[in-house]
XYZ file of C-alpha atoms in Angstrom:
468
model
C 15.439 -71.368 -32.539
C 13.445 -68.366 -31.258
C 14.652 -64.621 -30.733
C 14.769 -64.071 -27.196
C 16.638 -60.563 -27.499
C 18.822 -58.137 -29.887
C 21.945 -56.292 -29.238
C 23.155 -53.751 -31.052
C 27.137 -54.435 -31.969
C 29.500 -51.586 -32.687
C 29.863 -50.873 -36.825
C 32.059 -47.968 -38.234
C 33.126 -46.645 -41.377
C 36.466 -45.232 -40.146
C 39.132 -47.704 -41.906
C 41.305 -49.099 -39.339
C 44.246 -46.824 -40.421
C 42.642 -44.027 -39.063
C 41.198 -42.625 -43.005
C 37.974 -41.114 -42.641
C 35.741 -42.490 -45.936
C 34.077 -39.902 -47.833
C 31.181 -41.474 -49.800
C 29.193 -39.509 -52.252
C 25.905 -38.010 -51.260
C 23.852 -40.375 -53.249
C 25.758 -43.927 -51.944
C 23.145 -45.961 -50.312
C 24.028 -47.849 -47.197
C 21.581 -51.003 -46.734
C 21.553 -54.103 -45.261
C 19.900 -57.380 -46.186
C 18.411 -61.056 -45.123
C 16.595 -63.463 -47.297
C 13.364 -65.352 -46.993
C 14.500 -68.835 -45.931
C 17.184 -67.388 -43.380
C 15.069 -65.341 -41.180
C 11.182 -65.756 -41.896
C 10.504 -69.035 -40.232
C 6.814 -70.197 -40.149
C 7.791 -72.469 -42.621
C 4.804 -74.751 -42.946
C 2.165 -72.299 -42.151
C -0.038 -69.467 -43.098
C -0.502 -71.252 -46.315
C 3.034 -71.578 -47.654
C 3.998 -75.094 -49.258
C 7.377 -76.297 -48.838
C 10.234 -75.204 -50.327
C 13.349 -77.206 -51.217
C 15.005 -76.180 -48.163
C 12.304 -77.102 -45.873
C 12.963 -80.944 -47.501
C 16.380 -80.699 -47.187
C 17.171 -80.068 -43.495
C 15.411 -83.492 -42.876
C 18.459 -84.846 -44.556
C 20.524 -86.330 -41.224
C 23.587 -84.725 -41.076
C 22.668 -82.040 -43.997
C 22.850 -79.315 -41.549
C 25.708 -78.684 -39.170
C 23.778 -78.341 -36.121
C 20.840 -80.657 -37.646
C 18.939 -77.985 -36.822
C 15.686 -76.075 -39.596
C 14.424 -73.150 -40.795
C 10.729 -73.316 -39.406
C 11.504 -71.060 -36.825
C 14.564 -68.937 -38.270
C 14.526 -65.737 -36.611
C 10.499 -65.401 -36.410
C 10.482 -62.717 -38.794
C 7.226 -63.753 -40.046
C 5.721 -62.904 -36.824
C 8.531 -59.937 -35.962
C 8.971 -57.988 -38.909
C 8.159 -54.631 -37.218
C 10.797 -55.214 -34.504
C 13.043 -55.997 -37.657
C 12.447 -52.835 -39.437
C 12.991 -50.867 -35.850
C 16.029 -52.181 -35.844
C 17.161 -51.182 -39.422
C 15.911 -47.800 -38.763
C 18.116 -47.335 -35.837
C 20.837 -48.569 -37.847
C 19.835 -45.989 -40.460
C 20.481 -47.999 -43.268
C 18.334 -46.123 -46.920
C 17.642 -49.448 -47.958
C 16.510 -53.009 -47.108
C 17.102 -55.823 -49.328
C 15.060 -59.089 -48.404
C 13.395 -61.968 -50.766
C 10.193 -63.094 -51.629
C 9.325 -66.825 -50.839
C 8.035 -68.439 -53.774
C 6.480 -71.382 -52.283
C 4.469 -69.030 -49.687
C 3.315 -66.917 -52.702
C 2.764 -70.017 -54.482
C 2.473 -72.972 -52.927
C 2.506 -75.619 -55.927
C 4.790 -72.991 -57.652
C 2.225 -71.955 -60.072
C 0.046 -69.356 -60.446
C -2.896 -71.718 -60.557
C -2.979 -71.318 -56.350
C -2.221 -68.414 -54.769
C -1.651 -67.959 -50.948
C -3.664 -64.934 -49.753
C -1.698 -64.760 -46.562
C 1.257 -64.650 -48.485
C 0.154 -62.416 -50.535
C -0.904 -59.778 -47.379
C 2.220 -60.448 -45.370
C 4.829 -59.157 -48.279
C 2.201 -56.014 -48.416
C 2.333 -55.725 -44.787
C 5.854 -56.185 -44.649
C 6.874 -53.774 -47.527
C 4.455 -50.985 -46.074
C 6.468 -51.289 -42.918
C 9.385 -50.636 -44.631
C 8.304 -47.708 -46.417
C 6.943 -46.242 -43.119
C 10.002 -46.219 -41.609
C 11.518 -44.530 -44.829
C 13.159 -46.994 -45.854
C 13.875 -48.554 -49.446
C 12.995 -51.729 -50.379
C 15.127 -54.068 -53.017
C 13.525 -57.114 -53.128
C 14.806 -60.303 -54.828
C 12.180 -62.618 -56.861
C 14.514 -65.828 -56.166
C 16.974 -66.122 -53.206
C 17.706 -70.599 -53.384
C 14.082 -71.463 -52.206
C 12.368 -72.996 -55.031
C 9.194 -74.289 -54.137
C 9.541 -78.329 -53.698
C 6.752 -78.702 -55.948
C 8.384 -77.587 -58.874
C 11.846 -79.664 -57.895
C 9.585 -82.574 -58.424
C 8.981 -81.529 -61.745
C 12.795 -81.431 -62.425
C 13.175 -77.698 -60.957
C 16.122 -76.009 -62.751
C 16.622 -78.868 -64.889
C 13.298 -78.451 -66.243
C 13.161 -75.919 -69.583
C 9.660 -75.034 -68.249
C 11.346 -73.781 -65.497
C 11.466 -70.367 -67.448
C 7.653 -70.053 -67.481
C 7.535 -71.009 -64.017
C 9.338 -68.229 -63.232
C 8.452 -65.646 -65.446
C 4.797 -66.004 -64.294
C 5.453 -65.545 -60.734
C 8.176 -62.686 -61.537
C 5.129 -61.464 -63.112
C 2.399 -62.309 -60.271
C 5.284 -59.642 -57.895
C 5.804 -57.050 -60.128
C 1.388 -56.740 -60.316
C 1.161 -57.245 -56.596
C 3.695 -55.059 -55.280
C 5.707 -52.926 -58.317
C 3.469 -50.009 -57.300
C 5.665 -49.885 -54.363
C 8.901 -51.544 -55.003
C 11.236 -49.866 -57.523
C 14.553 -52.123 -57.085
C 13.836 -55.912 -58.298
C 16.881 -58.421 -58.081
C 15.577 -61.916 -60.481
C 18.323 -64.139 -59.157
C 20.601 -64.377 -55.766
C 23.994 -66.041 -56.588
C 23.167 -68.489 -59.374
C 26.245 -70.150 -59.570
C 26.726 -70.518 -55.601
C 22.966 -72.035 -56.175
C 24.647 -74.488 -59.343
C 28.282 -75.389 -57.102
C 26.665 -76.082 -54.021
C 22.941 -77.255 -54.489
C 23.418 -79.265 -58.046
C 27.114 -80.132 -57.849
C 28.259 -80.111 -54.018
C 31.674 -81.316 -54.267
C 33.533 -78.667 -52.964
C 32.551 -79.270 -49.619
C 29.425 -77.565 -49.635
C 26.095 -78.908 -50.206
C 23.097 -76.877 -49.916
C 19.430 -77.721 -50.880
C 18.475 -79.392 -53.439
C 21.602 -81.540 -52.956
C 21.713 -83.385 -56.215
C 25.049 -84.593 -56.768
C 26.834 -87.077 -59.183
C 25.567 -85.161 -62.522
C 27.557 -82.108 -61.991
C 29.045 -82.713 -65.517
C 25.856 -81.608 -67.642
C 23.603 -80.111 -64.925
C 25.996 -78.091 -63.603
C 25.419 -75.880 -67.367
C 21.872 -77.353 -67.945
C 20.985 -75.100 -64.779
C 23.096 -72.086 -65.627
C 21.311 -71.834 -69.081
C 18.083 -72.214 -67.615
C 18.727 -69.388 -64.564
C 19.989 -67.218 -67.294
C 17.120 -67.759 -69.440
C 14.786 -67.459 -66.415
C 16.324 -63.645 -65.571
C 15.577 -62.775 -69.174
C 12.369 -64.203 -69.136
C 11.531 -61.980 -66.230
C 13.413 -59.108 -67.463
C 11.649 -58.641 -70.456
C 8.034 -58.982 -68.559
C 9.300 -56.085 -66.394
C 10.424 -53.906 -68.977
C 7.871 -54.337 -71.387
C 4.388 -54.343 -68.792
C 5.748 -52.834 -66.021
C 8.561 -50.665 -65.898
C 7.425 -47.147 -67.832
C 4.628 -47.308 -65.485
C 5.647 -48.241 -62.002
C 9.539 -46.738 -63.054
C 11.767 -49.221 -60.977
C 14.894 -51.310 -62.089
C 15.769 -54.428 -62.810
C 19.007 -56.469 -61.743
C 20.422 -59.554 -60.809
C 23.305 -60.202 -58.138
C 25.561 -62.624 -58.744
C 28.514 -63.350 -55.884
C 32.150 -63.184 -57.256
C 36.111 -63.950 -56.166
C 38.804 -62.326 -57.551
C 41.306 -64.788 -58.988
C 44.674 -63.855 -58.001
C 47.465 -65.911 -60.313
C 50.294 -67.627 -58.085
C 52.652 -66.213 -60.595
C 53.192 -64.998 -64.205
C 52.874 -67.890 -65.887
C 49.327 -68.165 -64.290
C 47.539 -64.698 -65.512
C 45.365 -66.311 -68.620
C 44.449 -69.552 -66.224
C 43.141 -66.881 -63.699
C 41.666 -64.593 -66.401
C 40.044 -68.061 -67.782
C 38.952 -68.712 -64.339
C 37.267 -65.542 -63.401
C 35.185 -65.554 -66.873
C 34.146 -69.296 -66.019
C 33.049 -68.097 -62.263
C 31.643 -64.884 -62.537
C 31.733 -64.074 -66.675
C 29.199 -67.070 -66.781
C 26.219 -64.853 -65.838
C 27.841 -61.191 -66.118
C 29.163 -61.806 -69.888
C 25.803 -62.740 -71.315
C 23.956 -59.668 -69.237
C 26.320 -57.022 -69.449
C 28.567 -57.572 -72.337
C 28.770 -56.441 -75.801
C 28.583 -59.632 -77.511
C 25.576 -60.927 -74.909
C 26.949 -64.293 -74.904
C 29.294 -66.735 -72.789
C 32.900 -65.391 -72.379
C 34.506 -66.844 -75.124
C 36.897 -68.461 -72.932
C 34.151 -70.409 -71.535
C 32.715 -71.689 -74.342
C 36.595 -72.867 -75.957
C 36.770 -74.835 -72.977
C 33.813 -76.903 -72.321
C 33.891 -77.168 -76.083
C 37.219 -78.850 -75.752
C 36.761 -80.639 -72.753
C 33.452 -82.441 -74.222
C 34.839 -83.292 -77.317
C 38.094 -84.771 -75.530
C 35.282 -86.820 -73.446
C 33.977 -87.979 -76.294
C 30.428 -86.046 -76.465
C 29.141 -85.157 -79.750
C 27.996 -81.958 -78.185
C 29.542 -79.245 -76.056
C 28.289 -79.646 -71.995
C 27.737 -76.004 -72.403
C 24.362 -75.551 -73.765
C 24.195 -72.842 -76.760
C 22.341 -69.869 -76.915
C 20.626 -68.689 -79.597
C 20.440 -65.541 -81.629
C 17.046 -64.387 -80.168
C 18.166 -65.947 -76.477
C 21.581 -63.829 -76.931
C 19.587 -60.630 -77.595
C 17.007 -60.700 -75.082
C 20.161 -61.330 -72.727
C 21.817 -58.277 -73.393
C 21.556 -55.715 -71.355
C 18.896 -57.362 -69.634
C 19.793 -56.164 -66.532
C 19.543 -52.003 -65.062
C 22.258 -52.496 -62.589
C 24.756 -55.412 -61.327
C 24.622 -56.481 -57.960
C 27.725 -57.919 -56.680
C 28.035 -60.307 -53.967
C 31.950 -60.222 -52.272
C 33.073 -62.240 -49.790
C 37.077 -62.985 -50.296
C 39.419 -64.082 -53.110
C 41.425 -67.078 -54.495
C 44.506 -67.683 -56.050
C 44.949 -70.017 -59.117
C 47.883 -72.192 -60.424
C 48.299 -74.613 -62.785
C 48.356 -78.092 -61.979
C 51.609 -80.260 -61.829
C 51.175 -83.810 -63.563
C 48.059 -85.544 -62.141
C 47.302 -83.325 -59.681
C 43.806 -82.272 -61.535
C 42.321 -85.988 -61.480
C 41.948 -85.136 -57.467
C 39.934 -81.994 -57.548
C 37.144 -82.414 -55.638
C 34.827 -80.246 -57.489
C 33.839 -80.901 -61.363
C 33.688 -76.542 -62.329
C 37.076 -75.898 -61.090
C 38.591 -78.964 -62.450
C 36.605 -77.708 -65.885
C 38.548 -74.318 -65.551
C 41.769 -76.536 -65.263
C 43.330 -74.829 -61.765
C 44.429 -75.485 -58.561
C 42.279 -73.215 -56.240
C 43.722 -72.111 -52.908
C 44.079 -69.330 -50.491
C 47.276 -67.498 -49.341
C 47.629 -67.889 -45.688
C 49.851 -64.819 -45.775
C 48.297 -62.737 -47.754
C 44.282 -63.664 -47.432
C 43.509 -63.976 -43.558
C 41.249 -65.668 -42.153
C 38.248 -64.551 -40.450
C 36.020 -65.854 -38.008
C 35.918 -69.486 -36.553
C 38.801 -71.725 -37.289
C 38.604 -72.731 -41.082
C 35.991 -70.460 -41.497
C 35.219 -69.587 -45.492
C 35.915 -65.714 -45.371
C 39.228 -64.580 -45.783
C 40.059 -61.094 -45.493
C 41.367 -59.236 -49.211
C 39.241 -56.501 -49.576
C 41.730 -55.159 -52.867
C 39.591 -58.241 -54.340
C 37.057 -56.100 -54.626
C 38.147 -52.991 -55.923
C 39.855 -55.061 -58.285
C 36.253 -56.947 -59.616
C 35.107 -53.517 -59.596
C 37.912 -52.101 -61.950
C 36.969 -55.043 -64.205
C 33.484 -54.245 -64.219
C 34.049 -50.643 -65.867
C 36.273 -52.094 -68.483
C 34.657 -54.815 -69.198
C 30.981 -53.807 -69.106
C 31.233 -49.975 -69.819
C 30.755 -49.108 -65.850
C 27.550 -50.123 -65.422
C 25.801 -49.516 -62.137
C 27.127 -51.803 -59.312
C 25.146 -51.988 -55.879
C 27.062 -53.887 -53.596
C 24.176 -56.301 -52.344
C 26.106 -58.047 -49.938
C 29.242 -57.968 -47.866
C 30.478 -59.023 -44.440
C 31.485 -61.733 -42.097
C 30.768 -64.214 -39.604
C 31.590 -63.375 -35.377
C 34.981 -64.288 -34.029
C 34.959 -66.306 -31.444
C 35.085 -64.654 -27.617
C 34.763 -61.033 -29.194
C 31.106 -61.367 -27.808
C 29.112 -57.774 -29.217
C 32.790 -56.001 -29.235
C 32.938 -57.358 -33.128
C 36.152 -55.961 -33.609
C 37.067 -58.609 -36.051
C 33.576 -57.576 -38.301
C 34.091 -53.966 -38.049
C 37.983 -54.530 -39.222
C 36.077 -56.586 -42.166
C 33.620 -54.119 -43.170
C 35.368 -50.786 -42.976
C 38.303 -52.669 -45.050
C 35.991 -53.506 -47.816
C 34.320 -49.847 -46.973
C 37.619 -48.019 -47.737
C 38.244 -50.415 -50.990
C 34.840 -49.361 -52.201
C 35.202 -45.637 -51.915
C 38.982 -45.746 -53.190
C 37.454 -47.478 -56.220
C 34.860 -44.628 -56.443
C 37.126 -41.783 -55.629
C 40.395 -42.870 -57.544
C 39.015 -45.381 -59.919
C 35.703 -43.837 -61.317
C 33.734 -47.042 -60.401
C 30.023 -46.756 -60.644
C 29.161 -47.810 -57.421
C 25.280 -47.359 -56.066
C 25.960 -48.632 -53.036
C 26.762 -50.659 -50.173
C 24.578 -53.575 -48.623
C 26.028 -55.235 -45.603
C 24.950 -59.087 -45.071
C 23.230 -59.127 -42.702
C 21.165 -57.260 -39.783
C 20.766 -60.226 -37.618
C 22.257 -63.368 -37.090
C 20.126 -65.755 -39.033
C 19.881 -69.963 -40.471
C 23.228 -69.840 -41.964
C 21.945 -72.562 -45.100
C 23.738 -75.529 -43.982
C 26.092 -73.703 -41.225
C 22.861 -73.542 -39.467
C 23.019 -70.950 -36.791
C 26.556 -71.869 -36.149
C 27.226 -69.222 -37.705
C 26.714 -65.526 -36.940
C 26.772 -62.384 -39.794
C 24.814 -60.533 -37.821
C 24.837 -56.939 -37.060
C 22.659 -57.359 -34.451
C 22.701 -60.649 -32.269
C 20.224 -63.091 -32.628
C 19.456 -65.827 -29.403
């Protein structure tokens, strides 16, 4: 796919009921993309492949069998990319770092000095145009040398990281203040090591779900603390930047009364997974979480929980790990229990671990988009996960690092349907600031162009500019 041209489509933060939204003076409006989805010259300049590069060869892996190699050229285009986000005006630019074109076996034993220049280049660019950057250290594309090794299965997989984490922060922390360690870990766990939900993205290991599903989750967590704790303690009081992680969350709506703890349960299993251990008091798995794999694995017969344990010293370097909480908010999902036998057909292993029936309300959740599309339209979701987050983690700093939706079909650059989205979620956002006393940063909208939609391919389009 190459970039022939760019249109600008309509965006506009007057809510659809005619409200004007007042934002503080301080809110930061950004936009993002990540490495895979948009840089392209996948095999070149150096860069070894990257899980994703192995598995579009997959037939029938991506919707439109098409690749990344190309993407949207941004490799070779950044400057038109930043002119573009400048005459947006977006404050800030979130984008990722690829591993494998830092690192091309994965280690810091080789490093790519192309690489290396084009992230300077790139992030010099950016602060040219006065803009921010937020970069993330991990957005899905682990280099393929290091899923040979076992990849997130692999315990070393927590030095692997923390010595490239630390390879960024001495390269570029002189100029980037706002680090994000992991992009959507457990979207990364359902959908790469799992993939029975109808969704299977790269690395596409499937039939272990079970035990790798957790095996993974302990190691990402691990892997953010590891890198953490080699920001904060040889980087941080000197280049004075922050430190977060963004994890991607659904608010679980119960079908009824009867269903509140199953959703509560739910929404601790989903999102408390990587939030509880980060941002909560006790630094460790929601305790709902642990009860029930607990259960489940001795009622399977396992002389050990699924759920790996953390330790004392693992639970403390957790907590608090983390100088803000990036939230990534697409739409919502309601939750009942399940009548007699009804569980046993699940297709995925977590939610049949949480013990729900998972659905959305064709009344009250719309859908958005192409026909069956993913996104469904509940923007309350969010200002609900964001009332949660000040009682549950003491209101720590949220930047929304990504929200929006794919193009309806025949609305061409009018994007009615994505400006309907946006302001919705807008107007949510600034209700929960205004009325709520949420600690919100900011607002990132995903994304500025059209881009390789993982395995949608470019079927689908989030852009706010068109991509051809």
């Amino acid at each position: 796919m190459s970039r022939r041209a760019a249109v600008a489509r309509k965006v506009s933060i007057t809510h659809p009921s005619g409200d004007e939204l007042h934002f503080p003076a301080n809110f930061t409006w950004a936009a993002a993309t990540a490495a895979v989805q948009v840089e392209g010259a996948a095999l070149t300049y150096g860069k070894g492949p990257s899980i994703w590069d192995e598995f579009v060869k997959r037939p029938g892996a991506i919707v439109d069998n098409t690749s990344a190699n190309t993407a949207c050229d941004s490799y070779h285009k950044f400057k038109e990319d930043i002119a573009i986000l400048k005459y947006v005006g977006v404050q800030q630019y979130r984008f990722s770092i690829s591993w494998s074109r830092l690192l091309p076996t994965g280690t810091v034993e080789e490093i790519n000095e192309e690489g290396v220049q084009y992230y300077h280049d790139l992030i010099d660019a950016v602060l040219e145009a006065g803009i921010v950057p937020m970069v993330t250290l991990y957005h899905w594309d682990l280099p393929l040398a290091l899923n040979d090794r076992g990849g997130w299965l692999n315990e070393k997989i927590v030095e692997w990281f923390g010595n490239y984490s630390s390879l960024c922060f001495q390269l570029y922390g002189e100029k980037v203040k706002h680090w994000i360690t992991l992009n959507e870990p457990y979207s990364q766990i359902q959908n790469g090591y799992c993939g029975d939900d109808g969704t299977v993205h790269a690395p596409g290991i499937q039939g272990e779900c079970s035990w790798a599903a957790y095996l993974v989750g302990y190691h990402m967590l691990l892997a953010h603390s590891k890198a953490s704790m080699i920001y904060r303690e040889a980087f941080k009081d000197v280049q004075n930047g922050r430190i977060g992680i963004s994890l991607n969350v659904n608010w679980i709506l119960p079908e009824s009364e009867d269903d509140e703890d199953l959703a509560d349960q739910a929404f601790q299993m989903m999102f408390g997974w990587f939030a509880e251990p980060i941002f909560g008091r006790e630094g460790d798995y929601p305790v709902a979480m642990t009860e029930r794999i607990e259960f489940l694995s001795r009622k399977e017969g396992r002389v050990t929980s699924r759920l790996p344990a953390l330790s004392e010293k693992q639970v403390e370097e957790l907590t608090g790990s983390a100088d803000f909480l990036g939230i990534n908010y697409y739409n919502s999902l309601m939750v009942r229990k399940p009548r007699k036998g009804e569980l046993t057909k699940v297709r995925s292993q977590l939610k049949r671990d949480i013990g729900g029936i998972f659905y959305y309300d064709p009344t009250g959740l719309s859908g958005i988009g192409k026909p069956g599309s993913w996104i469904k339209y509940y923007p309350e979701g969010l200002r609900e996960v964001l009332r949660n987050v000040r009682d549950r983690f003491g209101n720590v700093p949220v930047m929304i690092t990504e929200n929006g939706c794919m193009d309806t079909p025949g609305e061409d650059a009018e994007d009615e349907t994505r400006v309907f989205y946006i302001t919705g979620h807008l107007a949510e956002i600034c209700r929960a600031i205004q009325e709520d006393g949420c600690n919100v940063l900011g607002y990132t909208v995903w994304s500025i162009m059209d881009n390789f939609e993982w395995a949608d391919g470019y079927t689908s389009r989030f852009g706010l500019y068109y991509v051809s």
